[in-house]
Amino acid sequence: YIMDINQLIETVKKKISEKIECDKIDIEDKTFLHKSHKQFDKNKFHIKLTVKSDELKKLNKIQSTKLVYKILDLELKNYIHSIQILII
């Protein structure tokens, strides 16, 4: 199954908001920055995830990152080449 960036963004937002109490979730597609890389795969995306969440703010950076990775496990394995996570 191939997912486009819009489907991926919707899926990521849905999965995170189901598991974490969030005020806001923003996702930016940064894939264009990596098009020249040797390992570039057009079916895997580079995204920047910004989550406004008091629940995540209470955790340290490692704990919050692990939680996000756990929630997005399938997407990280299949559709996301790299993810940048910002908790605000």
mmCIF file of C-alpha atoms in Angstrom:
data_model
loop_
_atom_site.group_PDB
_atom_site.id
_atom_site.type_symbol
_atom_site.label_atom_id
_atom_site.label_comp_id
_atom_site.label_asym_id
_atom_site.label_seq_id
_atom_site.Cartn_x
_atom_site.Cartn_y
_atom_site.Cartn_z
ATOM 1 C CA TYR A 1 0.000 0.000 0.000
ATOM 2 C CA ILE A 2 1.336 3.433 -0.954
ATOM 3 C CA MET A 3 0.314 6.402 1.130
ATOM 4 C CA ASP A 4 0.485 9.997 -0.069
ATOM 5 C CA ILE A 5 1.580 12.845 2.178
ATOM 6 C CA ASN A 6 -1.978 14.032 2.864
ATOM 7 C CA GLN A 7 -3.088 10.578 3.984
ATOM 8 C CA LEU A 8 0.018 10.283 6.134
ATOM 9 C CA ILE A 9 -0.621 13.652 7.803
ATOM 10 C CA GLU A 10 -4.239 12.693 8.572
ATOM 11 C CA THR A 11 -3.185 9.289 9.924
ATOM 12 C CA VAL A 12 -0.450 10.757 12.144
ATOM 13 C CA LYS A 13 -2.789 13.439 13.522
ATOM 14 C CA LYS A 14 -5.529 10.890 14.214
ATOM 15 C CA LYS A 15 -3.244 8.373 15.934
ATOM 16 C CA ILE A 16 -1.518 10.952 18.130
ATOM 17 C CA SER A 17 -4.730 12.705 19.150
ATOM 18 C CA GLU A 18 -6.289 9.342 20.081
ATOM 19 C CA LYS A 19 -3.424 8.480 22.467
ATOM 20 C CA ILE A 20 -2.224 11.854 23.747
ATOM 21 C CA GLU A 21 -4.164 14.830 25.006
ATOM 22 C CA CYS A 22 -3.203 17.619 22.592
ATOM 23 C CA ASP A 23 -4.262 21.195 22.045
ATOM 24 C CA LYS A 24 -2.763 21.284 18.571
ATOM 25 C CA ILE A 25 -0.878 19.104 16.100
ATOM 26 C CA ASP A 26 0.987 20.545 13.121
ATOM 27 C CA ILE A 27 2.767 18.484 10.514
ATOM 28 C CA GLU A 28 5.041 19.908 7.853
ATOM 29 C CA ASP A 29 6.247 17.974 4.849
ATOM 30 C CA LYS A 30 10.035 18.427 4.655
ATOM 31 C CA THR A 31 10.540 15.761 1.985
ATOM 32 C CA PHE A 32 11.597 18.288 -0.671
ATOM 33 C CA LEU A 33 14.741 19.043 1.362
ATOM 34 C CA HIS A 34 15.950 15.475 0.847
ATOM 35 C CA LYS A 35 15.200 14.803 -2.833
ATOM 36 C CA SER A 36 18.868 14.852 -3.762
ATOM 37 C CA HIS A 37 19.904 12.250 -1.176
ATOM 38 C CA LYS A 38 21.101 8.879 -2.423
ATOM 39 C CA GLN A 39 18.738 7.023 -0.109
ATOM 40 C CA PHE A 40 15.745 9.053 -1.278
ATOM 41 C CA ASP A 41 12.558 7.021 -1.644
ATOM 42 C CA LYS A 42 9.542 8.879 -3.033
ATOM 43 C CA ASN A 43 7.210 6.665 -0.961
ATOM 44 C CA LYS A 44 8.824 7.641 2.344
ATOM 45 C CA PHE A 45 8.423 11.082 3.793
ATOM 46 C CA HIS A 46 10.378 13.496 5.948
ATOM 47 C CA ILE A 47 8.058 15.258 8.343
ATOM 48 C CA LYS A 48 8.257 17.811 11.102
ATOM 49 C CA LEU A 49 5.746 17.143 13.856
ATOM 50 C CA THR A 50 4.832 19.924 16.287
ATOM 51 C CA VAL A 51 2.573 18.930 19.169
ATOM 52 C CA LYS A 52 1.137 21.335 21.709
ATOM 53 C CA SER A 53 0.432 19.094 24.674
ATOM 54 C CA ASP A 54 0.674 19.557 28.421
ATOM 55 C CA GLU A 55 0.746 15.765 28.758
ATOM 56 C CA LEU A 56 3.924 15.542 26.647
ATOM 57 C CA LYS A 57 5.432 18.625 28.282
ATOM 58 C CA LYS A 58 5.353 16.798 31.627
ATOM 59 C CA LEU A 59 7.616 14.090 30.201
ATOM 60 C CA ASN A 60 11.291 14.536 29.446
ATOM 61 C CA LYS A 61 12.408 14.663 25.812
ATOM 62 C CA ILE A 62 13.366 10.983 25.631
ATOM 63 C CA GLN A 63 10.079 9.808 27.170
ATOM 64 C CA SER A 64 7.951 11.992 24.893
ATOM 65 C CA THR A 65 9.902 10.923 21.799
ATOM 66 C CA LYS A 66 9.567 7.240 22.735
ATOM 67 C CA LEU A 67 5.833 7.664 23.194
ATOM 68 C CA VAL A 68 5.422 9.299 19.775
ATOM 69 C CA TYR A 69 7.578 6.584 18.149
ATOM 70 C CA LYS A 70 5.487 3.882 19.800
ATOM 71 C CA ILE A 71 2.239 5.430 18.544
ATOM 72 C CA LEU A 72 3.616 5.851 15.006
ATOM 73 C CA ASP A 73 5.461 2.536 14.844
ATOM 74 C CA LEU A 74 3.782 1.291 11.647
ATOM 75 C CA GLU A 75 4.112 4.638 9.876
ATOM 76 C CA LEU A 76 7.776 4.962 10.850
ATOM 77 C CA LYS A 77 8.527 1.507 9.466
ATOM 78 C CA ASN A 78 6.655 2.006 6.203
ATOM 79 C CA TYR A 79 6.065 5.649 5.299
ATOM 80 C CA ILE A 80 8.314 7.971 7.288
ATOM 81 C CA HIS A 81 11.994 8.189 6.480
ATOM 82 C CA SER A 82 12.702 10.827 9.111
ATOM 83 C CA ILE A 83 10.722 12.691 11.723
ATOM 84 C CA GLN A 84 11.546 15.828 13.629
ATOM 85 C CA ILE A 85 9.504 16.181 16.829
ATOM 86 C CA LEU A 86 8.853 19.444 18.595
ATOM 87 C CA ILE A 87 6.822 19.526 21.812
ATOM 88 C CA ILE A 88 5.440 22.927 22.781
#
